[in-house]
PDB file of C-alpha atoms in Angstrom:
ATOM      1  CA  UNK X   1     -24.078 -58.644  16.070  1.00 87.00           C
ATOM      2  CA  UNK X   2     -22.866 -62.192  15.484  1.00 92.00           C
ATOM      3  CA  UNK X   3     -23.470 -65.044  17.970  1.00 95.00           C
ATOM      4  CA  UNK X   4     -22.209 -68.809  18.253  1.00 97.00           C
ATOM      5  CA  UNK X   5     -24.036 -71.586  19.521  1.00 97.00           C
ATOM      6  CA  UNK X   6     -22.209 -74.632  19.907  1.00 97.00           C
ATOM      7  CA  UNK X   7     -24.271 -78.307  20.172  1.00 98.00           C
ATOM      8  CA  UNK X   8     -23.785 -81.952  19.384  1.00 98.00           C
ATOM      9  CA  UNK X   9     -21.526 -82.696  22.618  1.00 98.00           C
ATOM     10  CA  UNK X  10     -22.234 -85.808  24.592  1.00 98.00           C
ATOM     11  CA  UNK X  11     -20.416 -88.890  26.395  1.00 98.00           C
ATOM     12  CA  UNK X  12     -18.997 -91.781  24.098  1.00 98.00           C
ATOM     13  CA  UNK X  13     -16.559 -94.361  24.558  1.00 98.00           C
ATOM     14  CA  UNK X  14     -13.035 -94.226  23.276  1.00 98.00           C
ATOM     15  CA  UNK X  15     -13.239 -94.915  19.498  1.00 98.00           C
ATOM     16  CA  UNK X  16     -16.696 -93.321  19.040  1.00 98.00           C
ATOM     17  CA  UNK X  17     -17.595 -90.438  17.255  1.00 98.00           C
ATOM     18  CA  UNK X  18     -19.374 -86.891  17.344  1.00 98.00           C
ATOM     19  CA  UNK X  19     -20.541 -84.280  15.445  1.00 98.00           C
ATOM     20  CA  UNK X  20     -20.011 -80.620  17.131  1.00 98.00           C
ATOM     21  CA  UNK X  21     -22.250 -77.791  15.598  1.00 98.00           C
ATOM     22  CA  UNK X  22     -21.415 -74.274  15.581  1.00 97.00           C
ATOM     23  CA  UNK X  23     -24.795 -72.264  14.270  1.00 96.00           C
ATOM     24  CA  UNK X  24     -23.602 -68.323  13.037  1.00 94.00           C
ATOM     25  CA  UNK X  25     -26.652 -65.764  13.024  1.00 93.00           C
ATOM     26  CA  UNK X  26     -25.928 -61.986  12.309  1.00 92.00           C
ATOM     27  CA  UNK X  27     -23.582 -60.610  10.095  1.00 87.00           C
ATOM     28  CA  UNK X  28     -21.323 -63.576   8.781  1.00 86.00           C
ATOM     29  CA  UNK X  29     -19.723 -61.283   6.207  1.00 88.00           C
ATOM     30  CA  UNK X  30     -17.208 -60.027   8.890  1.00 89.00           C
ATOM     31  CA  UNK X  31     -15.773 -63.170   9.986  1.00 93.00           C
ATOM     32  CA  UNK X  32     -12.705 -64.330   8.660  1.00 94.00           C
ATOM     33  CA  UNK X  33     -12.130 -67.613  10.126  1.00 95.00           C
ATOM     34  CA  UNK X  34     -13.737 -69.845  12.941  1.00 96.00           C
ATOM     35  CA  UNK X  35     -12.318 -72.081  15.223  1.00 97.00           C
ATOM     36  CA  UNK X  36     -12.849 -74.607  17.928  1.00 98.00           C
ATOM     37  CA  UNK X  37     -11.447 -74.999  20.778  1.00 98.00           C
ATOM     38  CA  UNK X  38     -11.419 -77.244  24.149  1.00 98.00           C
ATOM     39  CA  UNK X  39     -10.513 -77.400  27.423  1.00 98.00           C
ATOM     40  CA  UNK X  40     -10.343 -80.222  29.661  1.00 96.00           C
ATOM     41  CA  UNK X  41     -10.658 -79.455  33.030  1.00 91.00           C
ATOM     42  CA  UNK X  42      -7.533 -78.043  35.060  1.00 94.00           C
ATOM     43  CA  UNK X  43      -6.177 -77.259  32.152  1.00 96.00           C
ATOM     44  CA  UNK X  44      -5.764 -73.985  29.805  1.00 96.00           C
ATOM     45  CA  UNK X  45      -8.318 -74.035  26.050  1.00 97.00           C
ATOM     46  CA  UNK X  46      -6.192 -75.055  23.608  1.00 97.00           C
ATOM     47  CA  UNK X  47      -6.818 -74.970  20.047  1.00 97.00           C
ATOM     48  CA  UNK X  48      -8.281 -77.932  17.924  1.00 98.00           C
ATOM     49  CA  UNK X  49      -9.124 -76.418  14.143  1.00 98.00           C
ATOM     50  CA  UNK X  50      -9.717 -73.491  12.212  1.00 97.00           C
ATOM     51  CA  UNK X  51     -11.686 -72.911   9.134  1.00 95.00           C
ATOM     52  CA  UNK X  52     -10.777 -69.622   6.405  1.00 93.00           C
ATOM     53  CA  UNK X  53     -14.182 -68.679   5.426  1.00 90.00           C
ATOM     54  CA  UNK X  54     -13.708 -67.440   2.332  1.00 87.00           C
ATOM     55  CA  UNK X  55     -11.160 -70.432   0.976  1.00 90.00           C
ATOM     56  CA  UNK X  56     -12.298 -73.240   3.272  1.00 90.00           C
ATOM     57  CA  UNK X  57      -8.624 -74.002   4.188  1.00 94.00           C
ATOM     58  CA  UNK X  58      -8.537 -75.720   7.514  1.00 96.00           C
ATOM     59  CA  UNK X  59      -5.817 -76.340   9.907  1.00 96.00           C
ATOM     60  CA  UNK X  60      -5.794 -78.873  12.367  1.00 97.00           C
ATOM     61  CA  UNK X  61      -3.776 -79.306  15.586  1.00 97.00           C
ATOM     62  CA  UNK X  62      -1.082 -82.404  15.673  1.00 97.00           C
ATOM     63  CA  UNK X  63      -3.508 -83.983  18.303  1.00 97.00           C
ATOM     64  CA  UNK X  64      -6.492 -83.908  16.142  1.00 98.00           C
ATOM     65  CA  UNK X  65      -5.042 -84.612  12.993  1.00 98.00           C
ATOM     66  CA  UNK X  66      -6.584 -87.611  10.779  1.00 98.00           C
ATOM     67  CA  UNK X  67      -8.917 -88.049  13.316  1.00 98.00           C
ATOM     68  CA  UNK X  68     -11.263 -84.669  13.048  1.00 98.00           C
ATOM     69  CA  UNK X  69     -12.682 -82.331  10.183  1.00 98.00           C
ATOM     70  CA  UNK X  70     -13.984 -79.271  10.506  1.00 97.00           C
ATOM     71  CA  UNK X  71     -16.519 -77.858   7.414  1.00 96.00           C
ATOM     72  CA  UNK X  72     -18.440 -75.397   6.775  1.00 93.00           C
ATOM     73  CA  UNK X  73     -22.441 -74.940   5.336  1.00 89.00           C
ATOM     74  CA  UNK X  74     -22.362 -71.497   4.459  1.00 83.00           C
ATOM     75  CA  UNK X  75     -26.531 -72.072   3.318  1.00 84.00           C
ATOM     76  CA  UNK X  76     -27.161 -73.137   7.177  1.00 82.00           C
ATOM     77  CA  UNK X  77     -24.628 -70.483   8.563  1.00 88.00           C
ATOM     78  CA  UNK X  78     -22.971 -73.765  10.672  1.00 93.00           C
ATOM     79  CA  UNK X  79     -19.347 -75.078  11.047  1.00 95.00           C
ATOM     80  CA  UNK X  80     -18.985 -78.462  11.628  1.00 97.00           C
ATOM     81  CA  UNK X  81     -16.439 -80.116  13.786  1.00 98.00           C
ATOM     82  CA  UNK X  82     -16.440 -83.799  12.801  1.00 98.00           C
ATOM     83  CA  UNK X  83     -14.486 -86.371  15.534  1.00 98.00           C
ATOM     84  CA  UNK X  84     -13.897 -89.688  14.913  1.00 98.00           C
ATOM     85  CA  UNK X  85     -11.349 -92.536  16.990  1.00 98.00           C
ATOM     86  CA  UNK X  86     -12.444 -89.848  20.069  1.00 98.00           C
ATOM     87  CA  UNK X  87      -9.582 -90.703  22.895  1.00 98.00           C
ATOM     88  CA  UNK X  88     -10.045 -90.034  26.678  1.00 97.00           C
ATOM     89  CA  UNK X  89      -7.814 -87.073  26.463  1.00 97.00           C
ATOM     90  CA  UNK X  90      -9.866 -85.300  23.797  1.00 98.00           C
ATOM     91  CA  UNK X  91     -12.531 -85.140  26.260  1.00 98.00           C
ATOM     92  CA  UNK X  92     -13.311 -80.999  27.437  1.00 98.00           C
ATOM     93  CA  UNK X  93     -15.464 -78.014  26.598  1.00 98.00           C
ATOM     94  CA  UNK X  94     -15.581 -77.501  23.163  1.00 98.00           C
ATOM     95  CA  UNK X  95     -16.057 -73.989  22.120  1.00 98.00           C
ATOM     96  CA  UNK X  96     -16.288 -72.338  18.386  1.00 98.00           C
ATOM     97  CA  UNK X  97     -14.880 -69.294  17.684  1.00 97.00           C
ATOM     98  CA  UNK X  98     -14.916 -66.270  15.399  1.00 96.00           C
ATOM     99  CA  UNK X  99     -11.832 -64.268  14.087  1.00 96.00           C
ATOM    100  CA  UNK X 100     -13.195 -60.932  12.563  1.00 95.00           C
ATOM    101  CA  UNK X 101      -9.472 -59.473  11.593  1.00 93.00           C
ATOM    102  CA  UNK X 102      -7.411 -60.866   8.702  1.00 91.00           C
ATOM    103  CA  UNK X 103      -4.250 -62.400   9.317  1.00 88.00           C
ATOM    104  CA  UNK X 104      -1.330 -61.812   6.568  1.00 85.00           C
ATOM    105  CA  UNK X 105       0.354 -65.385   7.281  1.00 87.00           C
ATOM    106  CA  UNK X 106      -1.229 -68.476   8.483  1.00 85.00           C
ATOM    107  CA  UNK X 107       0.802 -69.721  11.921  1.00 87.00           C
ATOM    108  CA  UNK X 108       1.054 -73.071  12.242  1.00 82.00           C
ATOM    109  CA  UNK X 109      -0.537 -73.001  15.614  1.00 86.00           C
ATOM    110  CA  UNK X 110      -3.720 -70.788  15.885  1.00 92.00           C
ATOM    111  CA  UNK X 111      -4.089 -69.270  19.358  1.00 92.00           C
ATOM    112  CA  UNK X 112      -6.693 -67.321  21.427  1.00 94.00           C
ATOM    113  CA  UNK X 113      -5.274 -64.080  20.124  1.00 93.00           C
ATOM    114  CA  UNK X 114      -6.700 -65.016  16.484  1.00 94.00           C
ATOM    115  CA  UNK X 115     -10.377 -65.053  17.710  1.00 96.00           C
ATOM    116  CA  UNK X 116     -12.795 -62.272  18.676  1.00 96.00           C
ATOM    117  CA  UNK X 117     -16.102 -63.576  19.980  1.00 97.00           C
ATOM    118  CA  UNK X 118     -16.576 -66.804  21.730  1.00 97.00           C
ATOM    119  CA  UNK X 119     -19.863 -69.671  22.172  1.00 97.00           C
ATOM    120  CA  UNK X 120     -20.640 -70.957  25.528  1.00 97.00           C
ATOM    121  CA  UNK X 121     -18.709 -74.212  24.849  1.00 98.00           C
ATOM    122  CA  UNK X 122     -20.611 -77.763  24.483  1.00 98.00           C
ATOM    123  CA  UNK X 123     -19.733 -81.018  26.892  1.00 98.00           C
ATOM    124  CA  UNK X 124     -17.677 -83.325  25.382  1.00 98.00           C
ATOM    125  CA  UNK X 125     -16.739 -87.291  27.351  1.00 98.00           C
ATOM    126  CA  UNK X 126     -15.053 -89.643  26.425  1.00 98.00           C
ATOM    127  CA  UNK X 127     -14.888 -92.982  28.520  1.00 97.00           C
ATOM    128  CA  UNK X 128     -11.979 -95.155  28.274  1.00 93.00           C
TER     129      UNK X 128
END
C-alpha cells in the first residue's frame, strides 16, 4: 500500500524559499503522476504542480510558475517541491498527491479528480 509523507514546511518571509518533501514507500510502480497541492485557510485546495513519473514532465499552475519546481529522486522514492520568491498568498497546507490511473491527455489544469491517495499536508507561512 503506498503512503505520502509530506515535510520541509515552515514560516519565511516574502521572498524566501523552501524545500517541500514528499517521501513514497510501498509500491511506486502504480503511480502515474504526483502532485501538490495547498490550501490556505477559508479557502478550497487548489492545485500547485504535477510530476509524470515515468517522463518527468511537470506542469505548473499560472500562480507558481517561474517561481517553483517540482522533481523527482526516484533512488530516495521523494518528490520535491522547490519554492522560491514565496509571496504571502502562497502561504497554506501543502499536500502531495498520488494519481494511480493514466490519463490519455494532459489538461492544462490538474484537479482533485486526477489524484487517488493523499499526505497529511505540511505548514507552509509566509510573512509579508
Amino acid at each position: 500500500q503506498v503512503q505520502l509523507v509530506e515535510s520541509g514546511g515552515g514560516s519565511v518571509q516574502a521572498g524566501g524559499s523552501l524545500r517541500l518533501s514528499c517521501v513514497v514507500s510501498g509500491d511506486t510502480r502504480s503511480i502515474y503522476r504526483l502532485g501538490w497541492f495547498r490550501q490556505a485557510p477559508g479557502k478550497e485546495r487548489e492545485w500547485v504542480a504535477s510530476i509524470a513519473i515515468w517522463s518527468g514532465n511537470t506542469y505548473y499552475a499560472d500562480s507558481v510558475k517561474g517561481r517553483f519546481t517540482a522533481s523527482q529522486d526516484n533512488a530516495k522514492s521523494t518528490s520535491y517541491l522547490q519554492m522560491n520568491g514565496l509571496k504571502p498568498e502562497d502561504a497554506g497546507i501543502y499536500y502531495c498527491a498520488a494519481g494511480f490511473r493514466p490519463i490519455s491527455r494532459v489538461p492544462s489544469r490538474f484537479t482533485e479528480a486526477n489524484f487517488d491517495l493523499w499526505g497529511r499536508g505540511t505548514q507552509v507561512t509566509v510573512s509579508s
